mmCIF file with all atom_site columns, C-alpha atoms in Angstrom:
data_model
loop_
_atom_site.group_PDB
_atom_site.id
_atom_site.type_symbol
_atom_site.label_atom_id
_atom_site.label_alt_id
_atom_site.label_comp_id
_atom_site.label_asym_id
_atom_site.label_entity_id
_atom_site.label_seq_id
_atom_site.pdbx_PDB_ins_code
_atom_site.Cartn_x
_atom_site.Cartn_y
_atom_site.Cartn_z
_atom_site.occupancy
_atom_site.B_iso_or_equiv
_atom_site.pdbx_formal_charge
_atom_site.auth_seq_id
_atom_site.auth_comp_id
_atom_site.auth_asym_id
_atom_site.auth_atom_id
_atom_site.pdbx_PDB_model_num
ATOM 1   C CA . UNK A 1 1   ? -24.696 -1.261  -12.215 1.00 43.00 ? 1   UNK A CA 1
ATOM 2   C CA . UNK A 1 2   ? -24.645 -1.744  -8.386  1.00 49.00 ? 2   UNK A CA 1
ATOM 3   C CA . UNK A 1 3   ? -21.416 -1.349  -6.893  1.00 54.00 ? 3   UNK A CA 1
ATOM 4   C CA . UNK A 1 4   ? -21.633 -5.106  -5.825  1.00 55.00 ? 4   UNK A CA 1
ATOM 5   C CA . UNK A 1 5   ? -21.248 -6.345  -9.340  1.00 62.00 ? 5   UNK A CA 1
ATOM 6   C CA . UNK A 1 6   ? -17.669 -4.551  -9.948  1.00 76.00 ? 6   UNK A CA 1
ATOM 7   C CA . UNK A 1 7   ? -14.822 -6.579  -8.804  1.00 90.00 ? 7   UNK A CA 1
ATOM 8   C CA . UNK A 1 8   ? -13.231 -3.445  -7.629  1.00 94.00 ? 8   UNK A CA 1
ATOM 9   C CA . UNK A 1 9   ? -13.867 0.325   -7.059  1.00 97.00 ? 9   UNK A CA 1
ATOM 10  C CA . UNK A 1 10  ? -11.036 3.307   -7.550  1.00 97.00 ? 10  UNK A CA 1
ATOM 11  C CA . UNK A 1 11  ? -11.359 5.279   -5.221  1.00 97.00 ? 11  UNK A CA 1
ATOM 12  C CA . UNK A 1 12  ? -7.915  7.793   -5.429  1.00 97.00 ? 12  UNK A CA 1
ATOM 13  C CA . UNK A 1 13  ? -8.299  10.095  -8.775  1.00 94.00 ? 13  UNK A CA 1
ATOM 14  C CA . UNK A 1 14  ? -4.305  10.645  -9.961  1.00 95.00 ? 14  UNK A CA 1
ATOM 15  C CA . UNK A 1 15  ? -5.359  11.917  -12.958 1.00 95.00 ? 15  UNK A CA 1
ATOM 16  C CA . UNK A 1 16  ? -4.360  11.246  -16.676 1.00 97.00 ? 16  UNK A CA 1
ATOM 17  C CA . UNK A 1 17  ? -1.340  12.779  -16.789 1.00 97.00 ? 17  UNK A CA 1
ATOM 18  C CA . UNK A 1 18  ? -0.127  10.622  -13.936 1.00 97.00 ? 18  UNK A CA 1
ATOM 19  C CA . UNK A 1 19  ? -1.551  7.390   -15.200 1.00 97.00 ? 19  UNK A CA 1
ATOM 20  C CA . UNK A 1 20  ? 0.358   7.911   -18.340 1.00 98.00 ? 20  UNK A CA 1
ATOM 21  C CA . UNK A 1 21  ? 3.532   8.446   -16.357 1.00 97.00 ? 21  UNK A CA 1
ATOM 22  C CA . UNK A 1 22  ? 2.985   5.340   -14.244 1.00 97.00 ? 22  UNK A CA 1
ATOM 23  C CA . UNK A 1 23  ? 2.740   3.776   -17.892 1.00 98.00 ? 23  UNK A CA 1
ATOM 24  C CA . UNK A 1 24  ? 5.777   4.990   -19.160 1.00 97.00 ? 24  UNK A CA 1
ATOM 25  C CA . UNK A 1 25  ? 7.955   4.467   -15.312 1.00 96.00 ? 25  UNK A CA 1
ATOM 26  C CA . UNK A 1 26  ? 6.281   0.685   -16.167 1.00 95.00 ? 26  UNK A CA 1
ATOM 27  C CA . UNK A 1 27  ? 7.450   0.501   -19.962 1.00 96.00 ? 27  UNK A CA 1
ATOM 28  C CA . UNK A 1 28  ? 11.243  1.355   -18.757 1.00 95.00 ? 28  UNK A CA 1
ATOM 29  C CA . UNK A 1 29  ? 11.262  -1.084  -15.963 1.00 93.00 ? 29  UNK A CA 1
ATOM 30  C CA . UNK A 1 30  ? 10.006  -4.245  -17.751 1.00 92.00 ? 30  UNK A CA 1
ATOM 31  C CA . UNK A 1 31  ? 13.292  -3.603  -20.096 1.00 94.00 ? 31  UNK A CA 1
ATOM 32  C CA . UNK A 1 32  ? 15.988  -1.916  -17.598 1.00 91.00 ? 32  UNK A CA 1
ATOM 33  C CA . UNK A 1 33  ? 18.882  -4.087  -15.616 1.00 91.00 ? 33  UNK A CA 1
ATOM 34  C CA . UNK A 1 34  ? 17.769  -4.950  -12.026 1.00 89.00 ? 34  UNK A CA 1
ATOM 35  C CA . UNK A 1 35  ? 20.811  -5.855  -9.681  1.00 89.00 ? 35  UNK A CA 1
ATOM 36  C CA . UNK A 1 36  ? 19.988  -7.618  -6.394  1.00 87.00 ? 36  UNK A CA 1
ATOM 37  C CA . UNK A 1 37  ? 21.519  -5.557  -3.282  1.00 88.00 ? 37  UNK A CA 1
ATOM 38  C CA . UNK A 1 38  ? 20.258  -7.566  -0.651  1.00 87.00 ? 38  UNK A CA 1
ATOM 39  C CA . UNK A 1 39  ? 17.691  -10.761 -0.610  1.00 87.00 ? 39  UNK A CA 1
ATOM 40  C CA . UNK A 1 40  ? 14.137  -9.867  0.440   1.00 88.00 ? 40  UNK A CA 1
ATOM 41  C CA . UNK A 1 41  ? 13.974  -8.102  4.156   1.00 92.00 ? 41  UNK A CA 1
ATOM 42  C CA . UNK A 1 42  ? 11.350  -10.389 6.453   1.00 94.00 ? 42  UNK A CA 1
ATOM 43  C CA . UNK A 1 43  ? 10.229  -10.446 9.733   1.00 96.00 ? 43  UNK A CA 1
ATOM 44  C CA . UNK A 1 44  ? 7.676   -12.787 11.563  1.00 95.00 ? 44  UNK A CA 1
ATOM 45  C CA . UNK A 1 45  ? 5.018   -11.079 13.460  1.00 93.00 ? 45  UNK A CA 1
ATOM 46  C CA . UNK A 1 46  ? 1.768   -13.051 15.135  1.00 92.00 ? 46  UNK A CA 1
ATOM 47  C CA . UNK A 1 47  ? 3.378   -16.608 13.122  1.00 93.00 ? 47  UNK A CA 1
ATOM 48  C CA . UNK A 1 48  ? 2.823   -14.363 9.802   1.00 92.00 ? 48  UNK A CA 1
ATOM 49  C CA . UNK A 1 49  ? 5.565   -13.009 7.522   1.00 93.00 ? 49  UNK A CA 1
ATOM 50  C CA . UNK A 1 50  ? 5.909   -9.350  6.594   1.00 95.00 ? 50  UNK A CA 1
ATOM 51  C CA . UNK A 1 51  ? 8.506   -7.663  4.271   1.00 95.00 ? 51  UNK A CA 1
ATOM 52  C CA . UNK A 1 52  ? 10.370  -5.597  7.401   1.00 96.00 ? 52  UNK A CA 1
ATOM 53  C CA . UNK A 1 53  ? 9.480   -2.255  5.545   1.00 95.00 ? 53  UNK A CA 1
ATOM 54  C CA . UNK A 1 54  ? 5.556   -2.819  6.882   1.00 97.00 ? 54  UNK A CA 1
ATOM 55  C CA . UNK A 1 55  ? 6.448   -4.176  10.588  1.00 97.00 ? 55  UNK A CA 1
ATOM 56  C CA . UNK A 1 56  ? 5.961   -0.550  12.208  1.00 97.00 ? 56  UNK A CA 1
ATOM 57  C CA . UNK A 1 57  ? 2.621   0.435   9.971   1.00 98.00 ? 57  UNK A CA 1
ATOM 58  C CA . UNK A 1 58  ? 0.938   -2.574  10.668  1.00 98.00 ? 58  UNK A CA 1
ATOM 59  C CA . UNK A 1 59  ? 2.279   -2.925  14.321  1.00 97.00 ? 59  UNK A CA 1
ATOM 60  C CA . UNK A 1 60  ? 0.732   0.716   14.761  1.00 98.00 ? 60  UNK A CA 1
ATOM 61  C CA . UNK A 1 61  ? -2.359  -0.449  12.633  1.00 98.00 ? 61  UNK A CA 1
ATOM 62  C CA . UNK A 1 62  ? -2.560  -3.730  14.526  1.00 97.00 ? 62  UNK A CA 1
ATOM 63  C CA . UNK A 1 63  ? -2.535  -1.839  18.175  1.00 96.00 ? 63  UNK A CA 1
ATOM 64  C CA . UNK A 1 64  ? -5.080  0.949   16.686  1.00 97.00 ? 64  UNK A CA 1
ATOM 65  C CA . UNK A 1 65  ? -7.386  -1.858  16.401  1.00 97.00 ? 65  UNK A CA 1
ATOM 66  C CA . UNK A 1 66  ? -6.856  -1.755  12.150  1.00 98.00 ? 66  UNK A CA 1
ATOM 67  C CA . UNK A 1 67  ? -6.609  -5.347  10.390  1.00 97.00 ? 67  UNK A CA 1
ATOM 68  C CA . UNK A 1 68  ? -4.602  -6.625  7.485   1.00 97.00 ? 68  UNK A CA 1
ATOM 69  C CA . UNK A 1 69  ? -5.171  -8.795  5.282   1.00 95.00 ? 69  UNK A CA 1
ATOM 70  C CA . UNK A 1 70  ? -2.065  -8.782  2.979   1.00 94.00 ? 70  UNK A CA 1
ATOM 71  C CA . UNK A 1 71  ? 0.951   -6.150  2.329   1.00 95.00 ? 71  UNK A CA 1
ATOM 72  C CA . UNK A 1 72  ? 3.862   -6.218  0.107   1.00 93.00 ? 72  UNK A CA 1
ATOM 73  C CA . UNK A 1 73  ? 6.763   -3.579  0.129   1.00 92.00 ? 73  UNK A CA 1
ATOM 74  C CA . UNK A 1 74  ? 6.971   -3.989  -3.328  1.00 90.00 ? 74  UNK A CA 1
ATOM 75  C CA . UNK A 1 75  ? 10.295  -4.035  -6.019  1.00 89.00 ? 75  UNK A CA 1
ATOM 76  C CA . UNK A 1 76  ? 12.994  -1.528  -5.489  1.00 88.00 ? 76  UNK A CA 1
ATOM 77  C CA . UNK A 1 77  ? 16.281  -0.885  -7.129  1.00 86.00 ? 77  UNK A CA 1
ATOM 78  C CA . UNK A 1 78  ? 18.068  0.505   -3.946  1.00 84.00 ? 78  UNK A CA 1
ATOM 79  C CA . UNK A 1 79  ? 17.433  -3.595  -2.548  1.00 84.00 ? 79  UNK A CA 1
ATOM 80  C CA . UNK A 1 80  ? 15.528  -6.444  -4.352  1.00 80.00 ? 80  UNK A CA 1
ATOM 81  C CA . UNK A 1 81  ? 13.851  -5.579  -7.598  1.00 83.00 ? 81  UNK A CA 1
ATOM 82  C CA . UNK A 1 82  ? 12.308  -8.989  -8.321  1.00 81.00 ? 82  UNK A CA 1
ATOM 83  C CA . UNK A 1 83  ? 10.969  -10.906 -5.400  1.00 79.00 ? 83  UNK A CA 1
ATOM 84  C CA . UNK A 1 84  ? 8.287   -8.497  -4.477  1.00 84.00 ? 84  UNK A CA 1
ATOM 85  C CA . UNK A 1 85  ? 5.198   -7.718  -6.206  1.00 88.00 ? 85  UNK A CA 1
ATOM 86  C CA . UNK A 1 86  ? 5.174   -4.522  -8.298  1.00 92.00 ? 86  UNK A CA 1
ATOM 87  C CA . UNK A 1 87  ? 4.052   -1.943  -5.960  1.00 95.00 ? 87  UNK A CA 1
ATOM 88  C CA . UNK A 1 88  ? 4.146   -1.844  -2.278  1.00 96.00 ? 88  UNK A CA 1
ATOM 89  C CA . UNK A 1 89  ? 0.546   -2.576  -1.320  1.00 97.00 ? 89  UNK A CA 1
ATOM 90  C CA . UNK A 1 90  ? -1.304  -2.543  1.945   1.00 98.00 ? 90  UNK A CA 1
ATOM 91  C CA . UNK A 1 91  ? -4.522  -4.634  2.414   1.00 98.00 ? 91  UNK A CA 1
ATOM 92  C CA . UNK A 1 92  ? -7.138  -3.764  4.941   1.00 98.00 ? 92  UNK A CA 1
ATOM 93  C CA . UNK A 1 93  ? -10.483 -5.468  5.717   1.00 99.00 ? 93  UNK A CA 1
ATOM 94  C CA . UNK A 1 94  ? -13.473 -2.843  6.062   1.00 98.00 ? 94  UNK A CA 1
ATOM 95  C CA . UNK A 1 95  ? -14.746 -1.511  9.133   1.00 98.00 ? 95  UNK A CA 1
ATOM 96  C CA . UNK A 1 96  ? -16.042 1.376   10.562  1.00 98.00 ? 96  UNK A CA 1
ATOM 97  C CA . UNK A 1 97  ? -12.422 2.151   11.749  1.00 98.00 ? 97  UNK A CA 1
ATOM 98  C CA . UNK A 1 98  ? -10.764 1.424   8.588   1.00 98.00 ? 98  UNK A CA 1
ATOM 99  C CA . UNK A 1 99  ? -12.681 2.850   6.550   1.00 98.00 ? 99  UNK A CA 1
ATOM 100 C CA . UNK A 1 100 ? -11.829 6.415   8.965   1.00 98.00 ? 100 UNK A CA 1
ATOM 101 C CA . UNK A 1 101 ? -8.098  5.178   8.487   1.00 98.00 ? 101 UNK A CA 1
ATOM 102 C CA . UNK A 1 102 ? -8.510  5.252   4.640   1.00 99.00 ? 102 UNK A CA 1
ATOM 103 C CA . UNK A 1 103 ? -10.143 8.396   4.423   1.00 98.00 ? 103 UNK A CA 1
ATOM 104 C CA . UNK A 1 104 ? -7.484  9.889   6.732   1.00 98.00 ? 104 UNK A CA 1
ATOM 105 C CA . UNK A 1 105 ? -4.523  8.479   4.140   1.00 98.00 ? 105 UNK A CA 1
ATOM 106 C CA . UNK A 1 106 ? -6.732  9.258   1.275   1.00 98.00 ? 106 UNK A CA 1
ATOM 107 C CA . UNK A 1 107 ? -6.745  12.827  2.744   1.00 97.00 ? 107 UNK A CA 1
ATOM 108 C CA . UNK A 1 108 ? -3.373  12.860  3.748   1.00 97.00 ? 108 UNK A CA 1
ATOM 109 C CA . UNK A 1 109 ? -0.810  10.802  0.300   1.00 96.00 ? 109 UNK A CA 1
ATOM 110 C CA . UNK A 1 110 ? -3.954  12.300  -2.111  1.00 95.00 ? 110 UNK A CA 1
ATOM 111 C CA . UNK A 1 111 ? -2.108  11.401  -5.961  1.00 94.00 ? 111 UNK A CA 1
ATOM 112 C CA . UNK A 1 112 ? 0.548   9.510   -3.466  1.00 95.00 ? 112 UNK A CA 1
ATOM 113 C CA . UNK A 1 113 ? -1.643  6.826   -3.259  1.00 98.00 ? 113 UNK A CA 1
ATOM 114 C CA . UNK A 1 114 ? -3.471  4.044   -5.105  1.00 98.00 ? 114 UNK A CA 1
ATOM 115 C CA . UNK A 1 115 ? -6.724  3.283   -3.008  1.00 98.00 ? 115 UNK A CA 1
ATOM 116 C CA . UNK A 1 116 ? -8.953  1.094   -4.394  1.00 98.00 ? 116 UNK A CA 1
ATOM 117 C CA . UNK A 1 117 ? -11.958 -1.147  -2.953  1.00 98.00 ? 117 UNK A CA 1
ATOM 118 C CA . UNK A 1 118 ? -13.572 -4.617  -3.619  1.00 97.00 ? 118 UNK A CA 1
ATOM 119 C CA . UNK A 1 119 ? -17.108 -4.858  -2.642  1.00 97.00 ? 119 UNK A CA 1
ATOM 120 C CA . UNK A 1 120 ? -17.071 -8.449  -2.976  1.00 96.00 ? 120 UNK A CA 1
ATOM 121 C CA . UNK A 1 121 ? -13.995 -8.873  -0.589  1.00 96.00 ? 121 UNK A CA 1
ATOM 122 C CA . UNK A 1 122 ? -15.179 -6.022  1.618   1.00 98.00 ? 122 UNK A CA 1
ATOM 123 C CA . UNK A 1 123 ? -11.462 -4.826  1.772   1.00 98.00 ? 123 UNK A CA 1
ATOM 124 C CA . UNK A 1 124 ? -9.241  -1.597  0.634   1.00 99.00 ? 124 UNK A CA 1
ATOM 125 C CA . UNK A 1 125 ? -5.989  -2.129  -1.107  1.00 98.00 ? 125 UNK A CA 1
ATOM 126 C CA . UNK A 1 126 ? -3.724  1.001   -0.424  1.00 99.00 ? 126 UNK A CA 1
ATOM 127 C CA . UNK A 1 127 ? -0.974  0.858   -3.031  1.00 98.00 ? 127 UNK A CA 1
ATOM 128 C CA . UNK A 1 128 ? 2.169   3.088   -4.027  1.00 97.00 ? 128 UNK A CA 1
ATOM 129 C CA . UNK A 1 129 ? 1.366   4.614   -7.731  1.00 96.00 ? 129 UNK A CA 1
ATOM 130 C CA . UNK A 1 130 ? 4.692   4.643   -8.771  1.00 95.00 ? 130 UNK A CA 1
ATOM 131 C CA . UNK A 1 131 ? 7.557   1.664   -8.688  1.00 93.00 ? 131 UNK A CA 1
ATOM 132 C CA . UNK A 1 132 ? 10.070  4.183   -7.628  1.00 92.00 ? 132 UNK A CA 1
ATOM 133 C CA . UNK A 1 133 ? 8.121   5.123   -4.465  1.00 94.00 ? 133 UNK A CA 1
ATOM 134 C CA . UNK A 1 134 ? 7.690   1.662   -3.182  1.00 93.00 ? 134 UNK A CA 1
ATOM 135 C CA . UNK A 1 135 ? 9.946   2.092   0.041   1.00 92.00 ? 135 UNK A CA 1
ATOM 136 C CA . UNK A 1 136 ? 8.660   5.953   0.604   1.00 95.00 ? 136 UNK A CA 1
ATOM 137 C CA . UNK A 1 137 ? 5.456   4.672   0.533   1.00 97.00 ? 137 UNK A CA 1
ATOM 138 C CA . UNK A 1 138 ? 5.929   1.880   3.327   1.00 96.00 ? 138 UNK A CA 1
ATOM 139 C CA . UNK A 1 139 ? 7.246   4.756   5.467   1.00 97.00 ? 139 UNK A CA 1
ATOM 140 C CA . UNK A 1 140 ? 4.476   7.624   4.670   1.00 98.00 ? 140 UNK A CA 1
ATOM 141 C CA . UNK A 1 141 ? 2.024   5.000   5.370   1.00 98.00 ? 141 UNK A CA 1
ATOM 142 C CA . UNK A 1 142 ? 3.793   4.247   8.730   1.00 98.00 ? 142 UNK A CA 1
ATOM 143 C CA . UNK A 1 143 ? 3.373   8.131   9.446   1.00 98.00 ? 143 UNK A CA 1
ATOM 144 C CA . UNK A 1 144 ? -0.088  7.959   8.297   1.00 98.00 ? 144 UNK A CA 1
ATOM 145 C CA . UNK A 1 145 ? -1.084  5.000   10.788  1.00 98.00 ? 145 UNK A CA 1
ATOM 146 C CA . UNK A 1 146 ? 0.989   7.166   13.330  1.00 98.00 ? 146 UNK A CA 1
ATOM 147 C CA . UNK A 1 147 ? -0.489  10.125  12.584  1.00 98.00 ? 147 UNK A CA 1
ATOM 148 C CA . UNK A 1 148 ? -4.387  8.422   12.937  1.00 98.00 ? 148 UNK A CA 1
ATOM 149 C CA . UNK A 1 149 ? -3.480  6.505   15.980  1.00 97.00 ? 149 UNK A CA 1
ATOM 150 C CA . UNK A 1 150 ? -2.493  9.580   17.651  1.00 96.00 ? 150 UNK A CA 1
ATOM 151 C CA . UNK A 1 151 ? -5.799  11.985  16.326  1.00 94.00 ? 151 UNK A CA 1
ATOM 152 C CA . UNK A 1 152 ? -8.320  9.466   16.555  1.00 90.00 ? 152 UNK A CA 1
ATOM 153 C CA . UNK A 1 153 ? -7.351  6.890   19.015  1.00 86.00 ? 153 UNK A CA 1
ATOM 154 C CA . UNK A 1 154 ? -10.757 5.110   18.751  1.00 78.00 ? 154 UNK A CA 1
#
């Protein structure tokens, strides 16, 4: 099968033993209480909305000449557990550039990160593997784009 035909490639290996983890962290969220502590952070950036926890990652992405497509800080106990999308997620669209930015993180979160990649879309989705790391993982990947910028300032 040519990579073309799958709707997406993984391309992060967590291992078994952390994919059933992520199963069972999953299982015990779906039933467990989720109080609000604050609505849904935002800012507006270049007329588009981001959840405030990805304003410094993509303004460093952005600046480093690094697009995105979509993000999402993802559900968190410590704020807003519903209106976010499961995990935090980072969308990127391929280029030469990116695709050095993704091997850099890749290199850098290794089982920290979800990195997966549609050939159709010709785009990476960088995603937190665990619920409970959503925020941490808006903030390593902040150090990560910092980190590139700085080492391979294209």
């Amino acid at each position: 099968m040519h990579s073309d035909d799958l709707e997406e490639l993984i391309l992060t290996d967590q291992g078994r033993e952390r994919w059933q983890r992520r199963q069972r962290e999953l299982e015990r969220w779906v039933v467990r209480q989720k109080p609000r502590r604050r609505p849904k952070q935002t800012v507006i950036l270049r007329n588009i909305v981001l959840d405030a926890e990805w304003l410094k990652a993509i303004t460093i992405l952005w600046r480093s000449g690094i697009d995105t497509e979509h993000s999402c800080a993802g559900v968190s106990l410590s704020d807003e557990p519903v209106d976010h999308s499961l995990y935090a997620y980072l969308t990127i669209p391929e280029s030469e550039r990116a695709t050095r930015f993704v091997r850099f993180t890749m290199e850098r979160l290794q089982h920290r990160v979800l990195i997966t990649y549609e050939p159709h879309e010709k785009r990476y989705d960088l995603s937190s593997f665990f619920i409970q790391h959503n925020r941490s993982f808006c903030y390593l990947m902040e150090r990560c784009a910092l980190n590139f910028a700085t080492l391979d300032p294209g």
